[in-house]
mmCIF file of C-alpha atoms in Angstrom:
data_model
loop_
_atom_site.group_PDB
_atom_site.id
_atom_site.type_symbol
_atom_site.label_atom_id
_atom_site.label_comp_id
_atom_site.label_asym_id
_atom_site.label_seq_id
_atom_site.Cartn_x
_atom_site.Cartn_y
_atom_site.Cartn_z
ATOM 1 C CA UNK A 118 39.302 -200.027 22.903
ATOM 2 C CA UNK A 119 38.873 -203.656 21.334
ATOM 3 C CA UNK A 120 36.805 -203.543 18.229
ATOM 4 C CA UNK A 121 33.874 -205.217 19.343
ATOM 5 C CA UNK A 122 33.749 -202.345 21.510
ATOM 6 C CA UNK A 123 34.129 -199.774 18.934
ATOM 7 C CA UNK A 124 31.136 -201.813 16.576
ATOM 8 C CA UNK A 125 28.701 -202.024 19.847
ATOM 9 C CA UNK A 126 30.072 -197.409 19.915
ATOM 10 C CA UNK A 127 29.126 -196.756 16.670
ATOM 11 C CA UNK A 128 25.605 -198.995 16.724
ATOM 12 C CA UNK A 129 24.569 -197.407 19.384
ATOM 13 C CA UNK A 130 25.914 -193.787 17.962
ATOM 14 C CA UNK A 131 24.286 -194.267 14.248
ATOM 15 C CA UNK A 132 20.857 -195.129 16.145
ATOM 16 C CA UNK A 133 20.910 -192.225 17.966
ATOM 17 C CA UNK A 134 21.748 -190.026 14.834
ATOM 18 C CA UNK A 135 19.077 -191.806 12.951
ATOM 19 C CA UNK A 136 16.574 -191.056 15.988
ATOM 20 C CA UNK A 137 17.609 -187.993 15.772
ATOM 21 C CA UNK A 138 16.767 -186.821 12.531
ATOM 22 C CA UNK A 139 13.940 -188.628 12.760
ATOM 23 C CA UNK A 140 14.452 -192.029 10.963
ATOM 24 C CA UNK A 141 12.116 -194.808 12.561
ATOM 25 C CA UNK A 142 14.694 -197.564 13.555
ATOM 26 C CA UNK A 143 12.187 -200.110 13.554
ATOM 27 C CA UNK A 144 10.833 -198.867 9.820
ATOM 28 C CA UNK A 145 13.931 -198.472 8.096
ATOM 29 C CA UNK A 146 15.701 -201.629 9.600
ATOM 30 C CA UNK A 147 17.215 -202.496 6.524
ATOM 31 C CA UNK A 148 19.211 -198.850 5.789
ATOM 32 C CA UNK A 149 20.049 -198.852 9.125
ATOM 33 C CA UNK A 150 21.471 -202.481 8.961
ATOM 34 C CA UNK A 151 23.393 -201.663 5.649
ATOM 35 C CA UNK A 152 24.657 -198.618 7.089
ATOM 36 C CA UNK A 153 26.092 -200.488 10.370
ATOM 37 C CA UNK A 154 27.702 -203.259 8.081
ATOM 38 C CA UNK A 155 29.264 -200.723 6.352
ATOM 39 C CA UNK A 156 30.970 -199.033 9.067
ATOM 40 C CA UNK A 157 31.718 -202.539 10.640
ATOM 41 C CA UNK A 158 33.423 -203.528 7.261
ATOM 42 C CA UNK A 159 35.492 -199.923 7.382
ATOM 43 C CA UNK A 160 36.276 -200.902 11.047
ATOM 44 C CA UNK A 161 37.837 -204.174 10.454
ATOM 45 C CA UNK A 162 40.009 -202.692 7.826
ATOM 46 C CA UNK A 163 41.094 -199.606 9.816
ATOM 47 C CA UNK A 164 41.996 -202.159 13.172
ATOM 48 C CA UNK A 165 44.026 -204.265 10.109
ATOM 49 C CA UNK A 166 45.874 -201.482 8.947
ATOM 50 C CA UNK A 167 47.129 -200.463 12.025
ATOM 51 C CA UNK A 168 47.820 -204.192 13.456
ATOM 52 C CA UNK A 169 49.625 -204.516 9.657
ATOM 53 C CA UNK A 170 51.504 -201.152 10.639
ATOM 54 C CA UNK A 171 52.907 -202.634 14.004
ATOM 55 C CA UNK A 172 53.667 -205.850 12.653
ATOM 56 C CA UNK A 173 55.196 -204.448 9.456
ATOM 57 C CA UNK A 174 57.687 -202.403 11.566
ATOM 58 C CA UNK A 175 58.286 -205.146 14.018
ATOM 59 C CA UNK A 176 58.891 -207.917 11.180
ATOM 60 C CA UNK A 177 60.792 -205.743 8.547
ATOM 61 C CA UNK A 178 63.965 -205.764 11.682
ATOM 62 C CA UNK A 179 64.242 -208.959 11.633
ATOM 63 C CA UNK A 180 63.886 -209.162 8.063
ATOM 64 C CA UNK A 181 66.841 -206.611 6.740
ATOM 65 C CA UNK A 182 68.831 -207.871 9.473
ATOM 66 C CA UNK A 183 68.463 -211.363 8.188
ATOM 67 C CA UNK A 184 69.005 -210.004 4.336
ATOM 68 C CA UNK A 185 71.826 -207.990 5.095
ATOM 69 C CA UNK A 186 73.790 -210.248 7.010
ATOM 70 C CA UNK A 187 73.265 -213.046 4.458
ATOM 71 C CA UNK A 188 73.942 -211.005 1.224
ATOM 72 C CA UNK A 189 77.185 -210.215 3.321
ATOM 73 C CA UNK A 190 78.276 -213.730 4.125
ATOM 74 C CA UNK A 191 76.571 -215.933 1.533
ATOM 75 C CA UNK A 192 74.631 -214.239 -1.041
ATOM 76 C CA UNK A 193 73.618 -217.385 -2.745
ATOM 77 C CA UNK A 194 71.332 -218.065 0.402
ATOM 78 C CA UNK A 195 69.157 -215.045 -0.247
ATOM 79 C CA UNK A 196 67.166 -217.312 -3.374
ATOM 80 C CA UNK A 197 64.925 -218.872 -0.465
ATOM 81 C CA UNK A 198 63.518 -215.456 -0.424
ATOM 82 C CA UNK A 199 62.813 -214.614 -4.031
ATOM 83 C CA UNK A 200 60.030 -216.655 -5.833
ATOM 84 C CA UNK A 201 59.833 -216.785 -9.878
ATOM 85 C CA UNK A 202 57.644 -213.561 -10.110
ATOM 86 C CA UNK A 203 60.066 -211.823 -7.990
ATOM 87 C CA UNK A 204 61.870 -208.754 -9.801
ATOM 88 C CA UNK A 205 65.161 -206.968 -8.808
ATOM 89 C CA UNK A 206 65.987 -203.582 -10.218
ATOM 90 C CA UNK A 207 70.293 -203.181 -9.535
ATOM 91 C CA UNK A 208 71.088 -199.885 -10.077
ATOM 92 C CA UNK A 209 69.711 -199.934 -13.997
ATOM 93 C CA UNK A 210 69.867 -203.631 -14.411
ATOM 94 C CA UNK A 211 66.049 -205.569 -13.757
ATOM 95 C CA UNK A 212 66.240 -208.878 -13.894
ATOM 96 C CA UNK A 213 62.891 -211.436 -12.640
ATOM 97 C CA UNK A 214 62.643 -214.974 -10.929
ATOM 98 C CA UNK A 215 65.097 -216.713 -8.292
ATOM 99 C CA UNK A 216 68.017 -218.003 -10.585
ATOM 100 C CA UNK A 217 68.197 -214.735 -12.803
ATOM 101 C CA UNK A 218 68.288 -212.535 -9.580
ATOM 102 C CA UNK A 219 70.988 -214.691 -7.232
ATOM 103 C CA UNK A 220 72.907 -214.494 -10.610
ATOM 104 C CA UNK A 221 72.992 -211.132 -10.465
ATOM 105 C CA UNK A 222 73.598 -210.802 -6.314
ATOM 106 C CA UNK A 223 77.038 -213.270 -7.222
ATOM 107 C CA UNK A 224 77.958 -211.589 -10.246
ATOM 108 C CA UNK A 225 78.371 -208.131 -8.397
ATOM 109 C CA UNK A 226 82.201 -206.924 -8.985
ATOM 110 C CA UNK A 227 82.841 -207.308 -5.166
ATOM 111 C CA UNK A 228 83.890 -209.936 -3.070
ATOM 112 C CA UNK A 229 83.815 -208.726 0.414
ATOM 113 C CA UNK A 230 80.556 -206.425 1.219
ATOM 114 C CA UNK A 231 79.459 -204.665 4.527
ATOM 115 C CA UNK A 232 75.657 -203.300 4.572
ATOM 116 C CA UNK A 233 75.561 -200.787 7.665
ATOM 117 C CA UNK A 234 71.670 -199.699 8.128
ATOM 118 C CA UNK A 235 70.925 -196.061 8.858
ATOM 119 C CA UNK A 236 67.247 -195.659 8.476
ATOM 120 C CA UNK A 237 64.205 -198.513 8.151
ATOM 121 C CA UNK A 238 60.532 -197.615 7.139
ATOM 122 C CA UNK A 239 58.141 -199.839 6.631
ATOM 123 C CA UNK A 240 54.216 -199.821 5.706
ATOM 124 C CA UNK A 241 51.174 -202.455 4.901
ATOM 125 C CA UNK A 242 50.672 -201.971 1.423
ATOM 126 C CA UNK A 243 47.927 -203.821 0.058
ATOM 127 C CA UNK A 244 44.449 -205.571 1.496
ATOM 128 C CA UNK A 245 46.691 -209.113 1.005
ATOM 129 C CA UNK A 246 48.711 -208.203 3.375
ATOM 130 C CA UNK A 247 52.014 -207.129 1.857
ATOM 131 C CA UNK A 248 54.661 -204.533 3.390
ATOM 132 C CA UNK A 249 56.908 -202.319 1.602
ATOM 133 C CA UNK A 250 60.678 -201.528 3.185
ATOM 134 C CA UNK A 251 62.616 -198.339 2.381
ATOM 135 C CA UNK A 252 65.696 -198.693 3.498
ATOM 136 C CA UNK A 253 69.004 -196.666 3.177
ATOM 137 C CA UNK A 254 72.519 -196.893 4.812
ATOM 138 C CA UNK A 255 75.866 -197.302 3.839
ATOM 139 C CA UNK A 256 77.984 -200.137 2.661
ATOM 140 C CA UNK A 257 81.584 -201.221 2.360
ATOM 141 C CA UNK A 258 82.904 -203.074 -0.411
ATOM 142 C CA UNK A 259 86.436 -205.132 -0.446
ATOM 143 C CA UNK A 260 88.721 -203.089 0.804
ATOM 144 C CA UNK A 261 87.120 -199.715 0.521
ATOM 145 C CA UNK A 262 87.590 -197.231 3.583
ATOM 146 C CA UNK A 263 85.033 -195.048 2.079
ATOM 147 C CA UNK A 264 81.443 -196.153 2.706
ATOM 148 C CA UNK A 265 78.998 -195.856 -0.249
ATOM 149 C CA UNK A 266 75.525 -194.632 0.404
ATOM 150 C CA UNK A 267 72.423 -196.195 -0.892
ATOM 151 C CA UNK A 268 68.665 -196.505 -0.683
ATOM 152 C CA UNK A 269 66.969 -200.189 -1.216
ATOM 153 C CA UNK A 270 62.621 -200.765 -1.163
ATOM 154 C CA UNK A 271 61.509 -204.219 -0.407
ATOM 155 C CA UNK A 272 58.086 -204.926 -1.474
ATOM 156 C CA UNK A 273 57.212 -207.691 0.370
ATOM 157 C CA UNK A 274 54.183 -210.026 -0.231
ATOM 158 C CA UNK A 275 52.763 -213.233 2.160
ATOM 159 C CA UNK A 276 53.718 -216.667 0.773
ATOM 160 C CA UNK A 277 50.443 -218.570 1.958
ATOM 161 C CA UNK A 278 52.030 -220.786 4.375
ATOM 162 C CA UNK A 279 52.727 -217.505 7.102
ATOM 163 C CA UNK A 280 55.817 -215.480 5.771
ATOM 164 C CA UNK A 281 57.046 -213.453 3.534
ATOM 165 C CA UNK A 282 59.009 -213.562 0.320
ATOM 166 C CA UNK A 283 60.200 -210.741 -1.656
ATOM 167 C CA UNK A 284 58.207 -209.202 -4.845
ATOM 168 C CA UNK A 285 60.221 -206.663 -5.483
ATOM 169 C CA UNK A 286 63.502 -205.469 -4.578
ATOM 170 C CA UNK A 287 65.312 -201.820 -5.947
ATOM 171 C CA UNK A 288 68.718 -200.969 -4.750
ATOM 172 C CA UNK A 289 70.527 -197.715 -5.896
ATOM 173 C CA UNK A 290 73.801 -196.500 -4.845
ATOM 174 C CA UNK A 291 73.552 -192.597 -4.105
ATOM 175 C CA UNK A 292 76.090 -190.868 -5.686
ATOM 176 C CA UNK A 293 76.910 -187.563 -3.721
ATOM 177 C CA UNK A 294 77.625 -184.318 -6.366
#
């Protein structure tokens, strides 16, 4: 059901409840009127939010697949993704804005680097349209044969010119006891 069908449902449901307990339509236009705007405005956020949801799940694929595979080859080509406010939390290290956080992707103490993705969530997070990523997998570094788990959240906010770039990014290792 498109929503203009859904607002023409619930106009012609809130008349009938205001008929009903004996509101005069014609008398009490304006309640009525504020009442349908209302609804109309919850609506169009409630048909967002689940558009947002779909894309959000369909666009955060592409995304870690794009972010993994360049962290692996060429992390230095990540900073067209980060923006000045940007932040990235590395294990206990936080660092903000493009230069200070691609320092801190090439200073990592490992050369070689292998993200494997095990599970992807994703979510519209604010009314401007942002989406925030949990992600967690494994990864192998250098020469390792033993895969280290870890967990990384994207929060990821529109750029005004129809993408995305990354507000904030927090990547743990998970240590196992």
């Amino acid at each position: 059901m498109h929503q203009s069908e859904l607002s023409g449902n619930l106009v012609a449901q809130l008349e009938i409840f205001a008929l009903d307990h004996g509101y005069d339509v014609d008398k009490n236009a304006e309640v009525v009127i504020r009442c349908v705007l209302t609804l109309q405005r919850r609506l169009r956020k409630y048909c967002a939010s689940t558009r947002g949801a779909e894309a959000a799940e369909h666009g955060t694929e592409q995304f870690t697949q794009f972010y993994y595979n360049t962290f692996d080859e060429q992390r230095q080509n990540l900073s067209a993704l980060y923006r000045e406010q940007s932040m990235l939390t590395f294990e206990t290290s936080a660092v903000q804005g493009v230069s200070g956080i691609i320092e801190k992707l090439i200073a990592l103490p490992f050369k070689k680097v292998v993200h494997q993705v095990a599970t992807l969530d994703a979510q519209p997070s604010n009314e401007s349209g942002g989406i925030l990523v949990m992600v967690t997998g494994a990864l192998l570094v250098d020469e390792e044969q033993r895969p280290m788990n870890y967990t990384q959240v994207f929060q990821l906010l529109p750029d005004g010119a129809g993408s995305f770039f990354i507000f904030n990014d927090v990547f743990k290792l998970i240590y196992s006891q």
